[in-house]
Coordinates of C-alpha atoms and ligand atoms in Angstrom, one line a residue:
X1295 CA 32.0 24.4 -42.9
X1296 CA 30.4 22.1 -40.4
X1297 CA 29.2 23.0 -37.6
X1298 CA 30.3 21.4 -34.3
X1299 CA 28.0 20.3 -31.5
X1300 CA 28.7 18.7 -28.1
X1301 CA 26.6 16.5 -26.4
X1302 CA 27.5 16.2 -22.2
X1303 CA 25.9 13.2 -20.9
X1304 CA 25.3 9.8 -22.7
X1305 CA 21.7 8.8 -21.1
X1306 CA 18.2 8.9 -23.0
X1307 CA 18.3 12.3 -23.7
X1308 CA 21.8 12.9 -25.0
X1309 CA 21.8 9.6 -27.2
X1310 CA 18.0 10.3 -28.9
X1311 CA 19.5 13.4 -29.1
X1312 CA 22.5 12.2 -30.7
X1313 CA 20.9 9.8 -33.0
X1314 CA 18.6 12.4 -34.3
X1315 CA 21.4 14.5 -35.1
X1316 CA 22.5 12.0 -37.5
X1317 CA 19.0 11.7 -38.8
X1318 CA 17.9 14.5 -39.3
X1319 CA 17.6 16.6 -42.8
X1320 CA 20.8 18.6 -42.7
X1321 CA 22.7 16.5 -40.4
X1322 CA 25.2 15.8 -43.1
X1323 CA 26.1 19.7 -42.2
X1324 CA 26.6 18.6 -38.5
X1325 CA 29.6 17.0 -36.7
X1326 CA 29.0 15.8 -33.2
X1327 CA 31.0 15.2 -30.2
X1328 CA 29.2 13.0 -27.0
X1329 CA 31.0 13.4 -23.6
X1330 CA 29.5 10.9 -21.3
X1331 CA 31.8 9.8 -18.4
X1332 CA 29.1 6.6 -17.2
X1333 CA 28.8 7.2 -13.4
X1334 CA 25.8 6.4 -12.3
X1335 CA 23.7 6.9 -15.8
X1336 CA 19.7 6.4 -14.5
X1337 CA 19.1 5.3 -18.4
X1338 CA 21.3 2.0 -17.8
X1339 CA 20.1 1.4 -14.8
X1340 CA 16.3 1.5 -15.6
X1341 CA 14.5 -1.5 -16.8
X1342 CA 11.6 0.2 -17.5
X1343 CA 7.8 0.8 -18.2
X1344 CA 6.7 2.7 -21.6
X1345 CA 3.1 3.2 -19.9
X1346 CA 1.9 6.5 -19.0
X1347 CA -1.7 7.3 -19.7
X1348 CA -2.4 6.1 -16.1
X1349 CA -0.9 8.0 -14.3
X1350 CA -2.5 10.2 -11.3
X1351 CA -0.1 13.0 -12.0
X1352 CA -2.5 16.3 -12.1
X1353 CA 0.5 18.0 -14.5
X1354 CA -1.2 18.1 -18.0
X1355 CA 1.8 19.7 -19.4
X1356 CA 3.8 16.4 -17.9
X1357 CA 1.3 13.9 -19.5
X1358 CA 1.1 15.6 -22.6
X1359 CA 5.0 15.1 -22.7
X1360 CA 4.8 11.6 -21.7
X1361 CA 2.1 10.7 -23.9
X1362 CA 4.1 12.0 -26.9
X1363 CA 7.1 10.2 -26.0
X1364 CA 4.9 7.1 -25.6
X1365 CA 4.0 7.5 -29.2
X1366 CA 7.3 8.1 -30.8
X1367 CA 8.8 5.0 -29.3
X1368 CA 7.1 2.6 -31.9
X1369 CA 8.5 5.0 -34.6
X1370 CA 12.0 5.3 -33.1
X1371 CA 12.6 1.7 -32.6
X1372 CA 11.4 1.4 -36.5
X1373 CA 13.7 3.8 -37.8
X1374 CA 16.5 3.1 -36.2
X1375 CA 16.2 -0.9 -37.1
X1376 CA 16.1 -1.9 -32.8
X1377 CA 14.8 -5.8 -32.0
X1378 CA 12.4 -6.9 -29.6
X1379 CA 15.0 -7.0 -26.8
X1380 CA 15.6 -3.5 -26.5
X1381 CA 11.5 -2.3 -26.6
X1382 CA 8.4 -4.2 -26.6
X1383 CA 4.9 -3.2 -26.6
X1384 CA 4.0 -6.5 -24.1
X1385 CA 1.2 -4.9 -22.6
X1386 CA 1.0 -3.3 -19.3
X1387 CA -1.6 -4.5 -16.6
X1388 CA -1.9 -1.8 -13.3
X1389 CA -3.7 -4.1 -10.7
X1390 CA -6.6 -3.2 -7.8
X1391 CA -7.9 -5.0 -5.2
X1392 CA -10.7 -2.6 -4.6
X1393 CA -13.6 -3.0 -7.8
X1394 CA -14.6 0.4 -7.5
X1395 CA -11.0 1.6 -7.6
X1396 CA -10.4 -0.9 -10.9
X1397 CA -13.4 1.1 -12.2
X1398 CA -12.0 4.3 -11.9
X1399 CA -9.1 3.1 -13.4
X1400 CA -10.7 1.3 -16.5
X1401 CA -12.5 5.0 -16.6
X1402 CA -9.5 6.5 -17.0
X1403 CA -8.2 4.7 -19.4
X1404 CA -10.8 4.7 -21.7
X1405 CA -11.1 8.4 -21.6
X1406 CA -7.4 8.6 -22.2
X1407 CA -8.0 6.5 -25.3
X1408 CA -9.8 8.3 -27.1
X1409 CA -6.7 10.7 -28.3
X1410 CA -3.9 8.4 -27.5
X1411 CA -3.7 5.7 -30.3
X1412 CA -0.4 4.2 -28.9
X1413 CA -2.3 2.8 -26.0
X1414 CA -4.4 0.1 -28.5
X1415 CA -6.5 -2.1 -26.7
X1416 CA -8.4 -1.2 -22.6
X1417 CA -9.6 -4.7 -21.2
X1418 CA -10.7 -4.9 -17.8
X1419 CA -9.1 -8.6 -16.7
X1420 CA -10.1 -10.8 -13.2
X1421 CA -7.3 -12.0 -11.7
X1422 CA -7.9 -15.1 -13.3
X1423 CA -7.1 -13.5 -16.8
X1424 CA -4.2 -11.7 -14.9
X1425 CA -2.5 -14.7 -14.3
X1426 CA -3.2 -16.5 -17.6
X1427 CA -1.4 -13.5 -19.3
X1428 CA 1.4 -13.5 -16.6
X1429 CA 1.7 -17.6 -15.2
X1430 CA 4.6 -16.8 -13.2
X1431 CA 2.5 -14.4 -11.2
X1432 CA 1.0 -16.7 -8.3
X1433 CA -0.2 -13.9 -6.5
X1434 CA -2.5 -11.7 -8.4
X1435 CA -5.4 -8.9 -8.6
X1436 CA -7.3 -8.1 -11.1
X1437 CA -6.0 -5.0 -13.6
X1438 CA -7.0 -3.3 -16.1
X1439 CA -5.1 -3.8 -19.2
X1440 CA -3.4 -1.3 -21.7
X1441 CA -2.5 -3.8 -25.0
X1442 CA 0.3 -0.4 -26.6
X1443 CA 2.3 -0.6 -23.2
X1444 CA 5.9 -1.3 -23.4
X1445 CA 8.9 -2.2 -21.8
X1446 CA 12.3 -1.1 -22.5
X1447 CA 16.0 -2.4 -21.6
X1448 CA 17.6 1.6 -20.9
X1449 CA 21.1 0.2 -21.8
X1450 CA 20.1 -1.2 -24.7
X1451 CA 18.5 1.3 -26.4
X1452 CA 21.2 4.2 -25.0
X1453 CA 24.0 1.8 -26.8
X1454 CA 22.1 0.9 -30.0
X1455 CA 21.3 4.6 -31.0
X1456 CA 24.8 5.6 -30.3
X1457 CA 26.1 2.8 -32.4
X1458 CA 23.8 4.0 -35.2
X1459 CA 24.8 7.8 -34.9
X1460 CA 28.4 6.6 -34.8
X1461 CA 27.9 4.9 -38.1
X1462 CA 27.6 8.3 -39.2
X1463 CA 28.9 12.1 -37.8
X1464 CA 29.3 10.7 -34.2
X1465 CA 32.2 10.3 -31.8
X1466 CA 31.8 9.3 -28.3
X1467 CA 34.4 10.2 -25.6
X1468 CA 33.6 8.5 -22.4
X1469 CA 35.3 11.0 -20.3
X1470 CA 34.2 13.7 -17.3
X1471 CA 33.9 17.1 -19.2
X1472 CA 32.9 20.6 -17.1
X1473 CA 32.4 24.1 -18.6
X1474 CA 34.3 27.7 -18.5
X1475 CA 32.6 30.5 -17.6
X1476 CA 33.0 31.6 -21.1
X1477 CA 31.5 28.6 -21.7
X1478 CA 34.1 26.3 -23.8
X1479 CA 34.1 22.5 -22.7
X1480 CA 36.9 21.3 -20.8
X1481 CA 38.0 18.1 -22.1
X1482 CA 41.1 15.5 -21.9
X1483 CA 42.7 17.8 -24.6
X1484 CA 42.2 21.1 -23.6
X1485 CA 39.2 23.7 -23.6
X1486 CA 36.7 23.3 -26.9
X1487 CA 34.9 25.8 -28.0
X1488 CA 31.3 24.1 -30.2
X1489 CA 28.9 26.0 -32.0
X1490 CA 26.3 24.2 -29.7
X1491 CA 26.4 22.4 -26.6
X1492 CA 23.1 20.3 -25.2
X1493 CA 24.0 19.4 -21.5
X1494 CA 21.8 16.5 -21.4
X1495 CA 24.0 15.5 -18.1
X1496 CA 20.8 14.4 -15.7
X1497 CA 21.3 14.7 -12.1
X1498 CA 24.8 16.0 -12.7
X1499 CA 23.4 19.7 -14.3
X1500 CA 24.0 21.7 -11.6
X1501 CA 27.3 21.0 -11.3
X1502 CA 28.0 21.5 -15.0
X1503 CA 26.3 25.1 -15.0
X1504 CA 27.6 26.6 -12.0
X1505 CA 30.4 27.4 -14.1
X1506 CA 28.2 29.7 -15.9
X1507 CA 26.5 31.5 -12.6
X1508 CA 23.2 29.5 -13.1
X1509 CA 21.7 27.3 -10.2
X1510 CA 19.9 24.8 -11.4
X1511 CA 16.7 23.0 -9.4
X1512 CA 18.2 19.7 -9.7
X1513 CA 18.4 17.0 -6.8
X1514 CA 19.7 13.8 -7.4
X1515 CA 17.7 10.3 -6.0
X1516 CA 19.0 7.0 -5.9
X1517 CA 16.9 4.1 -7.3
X1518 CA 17.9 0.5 -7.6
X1519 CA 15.9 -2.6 -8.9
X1520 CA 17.0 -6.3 -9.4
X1521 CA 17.1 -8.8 -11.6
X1522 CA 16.4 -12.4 -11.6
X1523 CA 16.8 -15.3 -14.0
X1524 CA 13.6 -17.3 -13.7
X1525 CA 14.2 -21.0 -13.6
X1526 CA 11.1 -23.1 -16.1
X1527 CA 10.0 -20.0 -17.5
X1528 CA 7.0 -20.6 -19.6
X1529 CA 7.8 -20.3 -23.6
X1530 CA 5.6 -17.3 -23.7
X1531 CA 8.6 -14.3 -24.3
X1532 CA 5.8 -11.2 -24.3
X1533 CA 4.5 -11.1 -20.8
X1534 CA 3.1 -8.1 -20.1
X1535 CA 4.5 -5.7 -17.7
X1536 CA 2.4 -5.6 -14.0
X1537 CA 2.5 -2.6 -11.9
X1538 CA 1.0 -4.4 -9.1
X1539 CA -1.1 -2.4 -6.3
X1540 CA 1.5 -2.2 -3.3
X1541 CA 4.4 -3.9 -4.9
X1542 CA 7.4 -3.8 -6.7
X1543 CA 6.8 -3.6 -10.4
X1544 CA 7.1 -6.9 -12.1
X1545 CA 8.8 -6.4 -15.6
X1546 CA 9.4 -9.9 -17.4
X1547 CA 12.0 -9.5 -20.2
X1548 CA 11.7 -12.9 -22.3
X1549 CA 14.5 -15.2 -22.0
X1550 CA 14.5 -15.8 -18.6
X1551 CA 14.8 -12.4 -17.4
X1552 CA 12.8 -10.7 -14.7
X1553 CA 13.4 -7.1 -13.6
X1554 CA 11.9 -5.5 -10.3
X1555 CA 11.7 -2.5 -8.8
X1556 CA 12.5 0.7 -8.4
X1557 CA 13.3 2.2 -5.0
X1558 CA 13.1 5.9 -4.9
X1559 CA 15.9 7.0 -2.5
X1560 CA 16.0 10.0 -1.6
X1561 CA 18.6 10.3 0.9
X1562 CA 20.8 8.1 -1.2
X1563 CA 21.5 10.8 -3.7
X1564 CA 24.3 10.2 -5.7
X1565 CA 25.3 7.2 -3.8
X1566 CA 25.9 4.2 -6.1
X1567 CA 26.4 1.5 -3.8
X1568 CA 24.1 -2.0 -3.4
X1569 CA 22.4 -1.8 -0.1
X1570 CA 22.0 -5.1 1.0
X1571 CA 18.8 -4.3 2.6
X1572 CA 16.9 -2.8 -0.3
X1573 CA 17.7 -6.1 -2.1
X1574 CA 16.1 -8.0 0.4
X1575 CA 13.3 -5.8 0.5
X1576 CA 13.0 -5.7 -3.6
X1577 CA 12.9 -10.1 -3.4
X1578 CA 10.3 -10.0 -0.6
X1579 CA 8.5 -8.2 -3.1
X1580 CA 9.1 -10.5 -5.7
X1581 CA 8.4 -13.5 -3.9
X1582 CA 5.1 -12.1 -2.6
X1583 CA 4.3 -12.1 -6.5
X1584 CA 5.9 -15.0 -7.2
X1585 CA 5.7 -17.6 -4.6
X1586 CA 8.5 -20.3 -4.8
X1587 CA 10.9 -17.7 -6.4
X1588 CA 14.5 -18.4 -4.4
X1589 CA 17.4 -15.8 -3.5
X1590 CA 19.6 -17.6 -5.9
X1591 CA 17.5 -16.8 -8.5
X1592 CA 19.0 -12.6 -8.0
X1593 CA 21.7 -12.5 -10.6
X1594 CA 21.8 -8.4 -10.2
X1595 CA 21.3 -5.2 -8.9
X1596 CA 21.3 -1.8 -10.8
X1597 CA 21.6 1.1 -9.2
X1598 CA 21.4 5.0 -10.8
X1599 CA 21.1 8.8 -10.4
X1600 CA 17.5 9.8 -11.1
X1601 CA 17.1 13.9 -11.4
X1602 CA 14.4 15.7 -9.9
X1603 CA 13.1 19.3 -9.8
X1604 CA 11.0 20.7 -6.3
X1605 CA 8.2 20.6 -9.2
X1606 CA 8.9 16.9 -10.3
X1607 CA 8.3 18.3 -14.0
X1608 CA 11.4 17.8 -16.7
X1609 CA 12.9 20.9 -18.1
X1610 CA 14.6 21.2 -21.5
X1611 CA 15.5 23.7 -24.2
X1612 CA 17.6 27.0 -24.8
X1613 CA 19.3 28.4 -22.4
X1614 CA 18.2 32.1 -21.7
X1615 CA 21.3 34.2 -22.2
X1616 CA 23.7 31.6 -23.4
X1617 CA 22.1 31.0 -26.8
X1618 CA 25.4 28.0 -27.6
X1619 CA 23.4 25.8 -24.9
X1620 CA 20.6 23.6 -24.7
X1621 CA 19.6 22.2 -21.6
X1622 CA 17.7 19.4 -20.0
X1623 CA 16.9 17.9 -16.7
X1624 CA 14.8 16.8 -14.2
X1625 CA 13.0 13.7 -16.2
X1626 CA 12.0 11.6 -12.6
X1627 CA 11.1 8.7 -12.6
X1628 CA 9.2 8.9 -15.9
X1629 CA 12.5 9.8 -17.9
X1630 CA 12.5 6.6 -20.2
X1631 CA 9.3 7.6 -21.7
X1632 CA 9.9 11.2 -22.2
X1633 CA 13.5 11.1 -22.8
X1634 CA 13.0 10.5 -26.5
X1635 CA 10.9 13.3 -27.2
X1636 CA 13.0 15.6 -25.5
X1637 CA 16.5 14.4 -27.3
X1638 CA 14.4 14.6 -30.6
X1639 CA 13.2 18.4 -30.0
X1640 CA 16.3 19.5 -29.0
X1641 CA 18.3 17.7 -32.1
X1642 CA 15.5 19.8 -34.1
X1643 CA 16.6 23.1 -32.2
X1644 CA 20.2 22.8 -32.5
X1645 CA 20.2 21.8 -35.8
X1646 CA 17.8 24.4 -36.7
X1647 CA 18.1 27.0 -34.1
X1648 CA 15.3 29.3 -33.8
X1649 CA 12.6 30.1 -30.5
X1650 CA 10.9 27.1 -30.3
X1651 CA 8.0 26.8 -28.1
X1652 CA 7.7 24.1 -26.1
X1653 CA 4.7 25.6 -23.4
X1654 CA 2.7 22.9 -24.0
X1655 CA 5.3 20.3 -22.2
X1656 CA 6.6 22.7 -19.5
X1657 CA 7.0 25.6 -17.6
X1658 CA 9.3 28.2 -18.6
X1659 CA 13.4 27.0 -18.1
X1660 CA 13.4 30.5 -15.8
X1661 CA 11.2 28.6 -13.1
X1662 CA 13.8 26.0 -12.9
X1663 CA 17.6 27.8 -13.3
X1664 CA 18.2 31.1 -11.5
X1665 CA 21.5 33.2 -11.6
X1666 CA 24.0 32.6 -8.8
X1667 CA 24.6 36.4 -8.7
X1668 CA 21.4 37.1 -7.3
Ligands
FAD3180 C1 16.2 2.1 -11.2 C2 15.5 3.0 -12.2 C3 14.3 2.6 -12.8 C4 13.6 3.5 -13.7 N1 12.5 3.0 -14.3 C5 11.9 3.8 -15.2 C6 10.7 3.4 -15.9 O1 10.2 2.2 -15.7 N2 10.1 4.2 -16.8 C7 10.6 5.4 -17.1 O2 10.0 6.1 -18.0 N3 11.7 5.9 -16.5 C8 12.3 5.1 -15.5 N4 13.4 5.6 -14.8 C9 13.8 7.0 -15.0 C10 14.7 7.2 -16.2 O3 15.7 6.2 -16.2 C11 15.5 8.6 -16.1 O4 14.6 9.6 -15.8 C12 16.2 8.9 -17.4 O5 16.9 7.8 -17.8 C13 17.1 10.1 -17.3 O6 17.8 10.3 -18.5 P1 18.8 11.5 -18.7 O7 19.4 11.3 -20.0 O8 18.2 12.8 -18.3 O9 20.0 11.2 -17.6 P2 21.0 10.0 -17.3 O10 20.5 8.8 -17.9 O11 21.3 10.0 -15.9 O12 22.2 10.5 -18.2 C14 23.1 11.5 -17.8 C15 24.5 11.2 -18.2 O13 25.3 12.3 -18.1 C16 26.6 11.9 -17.7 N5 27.3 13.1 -17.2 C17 26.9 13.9 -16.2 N6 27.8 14.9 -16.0 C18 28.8 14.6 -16.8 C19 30.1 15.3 -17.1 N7 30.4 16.4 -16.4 N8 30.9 14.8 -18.0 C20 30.5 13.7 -18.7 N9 29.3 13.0 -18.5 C21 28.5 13.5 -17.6 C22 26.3 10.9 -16.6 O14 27.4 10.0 -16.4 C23 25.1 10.1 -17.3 O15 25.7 9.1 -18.1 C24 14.1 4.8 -13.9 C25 15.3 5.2 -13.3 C26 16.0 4.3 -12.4 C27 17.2 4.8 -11.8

């Protein structure tokens, strides 16, 4: 008989998961239900950066996570036949104005190097070279530059792997789903009982496993970013991606299409509206980089739901006394790059089942979900 798995939530996490469940050896033996009900998905909202092994974060566990879902991307986007459009390794330049502080960064990065293949080529560029990689930059620093960094369209890629694992044991239900106490998933037609359940639901975990007596360290943050179409944009389509010292990020797309942003709003929760203001703010940034860059350019805003734990660390995998479920949450502002590792790990654990170990990317799921009957 085959056994049935749910999937809550339709973001990074539950569709990597998803496609890796059709993938996977054995997943002929597998048939699998996605429950996604698209309010305020961070996944489609972010435009993002594929370019951790710069980061300041002190969290080894964090960047060890990061680094391997840096590193799968190239084979993900392989496998599962994805163009240009939805990831790109473009480069990513991280500017300073300071030369010792550009030293300490091109330090970093070659340390870093030397076990992260992904990250190819470390150049050191003035803002001359800056510029001549990025001409619709007007305003520029000099950066050090990582060759393997990437940019990613989050819509794209979600829809693209969920077409591919529909192709084969997939059906996606876009509808709001919560849990028993018992825990059976409550759907449009009545309560389900699955053999295994990953709530890959972001922001919205808490609310799905209170059900179950467990409070989870979740808290939701808004972010929103903008995007412009770029009027005489040069032919070059592989701009790198520029993570400027005191700006916005500047992410060209090709075709025309420049992203920036993120805010990280924290009192805007799960609030999904466009805040005039912050889009004012996000073009001032923009035109600081780009001088001569007009408001009529802004042909949208995205807004979405990040998740955040009080330790800023994701959290995935088993959860302790409900062996059906498999949890994750938490992924930040970095969840684009380590979303893909953690839908792959936990396709491998419900497929497979078993204690896997995953100490090396995180904290025990106890520091992060706590009964409500205490
Ligand atoms: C503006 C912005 C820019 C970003 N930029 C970057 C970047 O440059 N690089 C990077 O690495 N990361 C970036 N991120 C972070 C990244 O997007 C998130 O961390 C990641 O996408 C989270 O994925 P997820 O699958 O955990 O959650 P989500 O993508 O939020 O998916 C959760 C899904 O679950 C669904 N759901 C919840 N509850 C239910 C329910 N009861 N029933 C049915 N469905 C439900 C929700 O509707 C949602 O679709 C950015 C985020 C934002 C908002």
């Amino acid at each position: 008989m085959q056994k049935k798995i749910a999937i809550i939530g339709g973001g990074i996490v539950g569709a990597t998961a998803a496609y890796y469940l059709s993938t996977l050896p054995g997943a002929q033996q597998v048939k699998v239900t996605l429950f996604d009900d698209g309010v305020g998905q961070a996944s489609k909202a972010a435009a993002g950066i594929i370019s951790p092994w710069l980061s300041k974060r002190r969290n080894q566990r964090w960047y060890r996570l990061a680094k391997a879902g840096a590193d799968l991307y190239p084979e993900l986007i392989h496998d599962a036949q994805l163009g240009t459009e939805v990831y790109q390794q473009t480069g990513t330049i991280v500017t300073r104005e300071v030369p010792t502080d550009l030293e300490v960064l091109y330090q970093l990065a070659q340390k870093r190097r030397q076990d992260a293949a992904t990250m190819g080529e470390v150049a050191t560029l003035t803002a001359a070279e800056v510029q001549a990689k990025v001409p619709l930059l007007g305003n520029v620093q000099p950066g050090v530059f990582i060759s393997g960094g990437a940019r990613v369209d989050g819509a794209a890629l979600v829809n693209d792997l969920l077409d591919r694992a529909s192709a084969k044991n997939l059906t996606v239900r876009h509808e709001h789903v919560t849990l028993t106490a018992n825990g059976q998933v409550v759907t449009s037609l009545g309560a389900r009982q699955f053999d295994r359940v990953i709530v890959s639901a972001g922001a919205w975990l808490k609310e799905l496993l209170a059900p179950l007596g467990i409070v989870a360290d979740v808290r939701a943050q808004k972010g929103q970013l903008i995007e412009l179409a770029v009027k005489d944009y040069p032919l070059q389509e592989n701009m790198p991606v520029v993570m400027p010292e005191g700006e916005r990020d500047f992410v060209p797309f090709g075709h025309g299409k420049l992203i920036v942003g993120a805010t990280h709003e924290d009192d805007g929760k799960f609030n999904l509206t466009v805040d005039s203001a912050v889009t004012a703010d996000l073009l001032g940034s923009a035109q600081r980089l780009m001088p001569g860059l007009t408001a009529d350019s802004l042909t949208g805003v995205r807004v979405g739901t990040r998740a955040y734990a009080s330790d800023f660390a994701p959290f995935f995998g088993p959860l302790p006394e409900h062996d059906t479920f498999l949890v994750a949450s938490g992924l930040g502002s970095s969840g684009l790059t380590t979303g893909p590792q953690i839908g792959r790990l936990l396709a491998g654990s419900a497929l497979y089942g078993g204690t896997p170990d995953w100490s090396e990317y995180e904290l025990p799921l106890t520091t992060y979900l706590a009964s409500s009957a205490k």
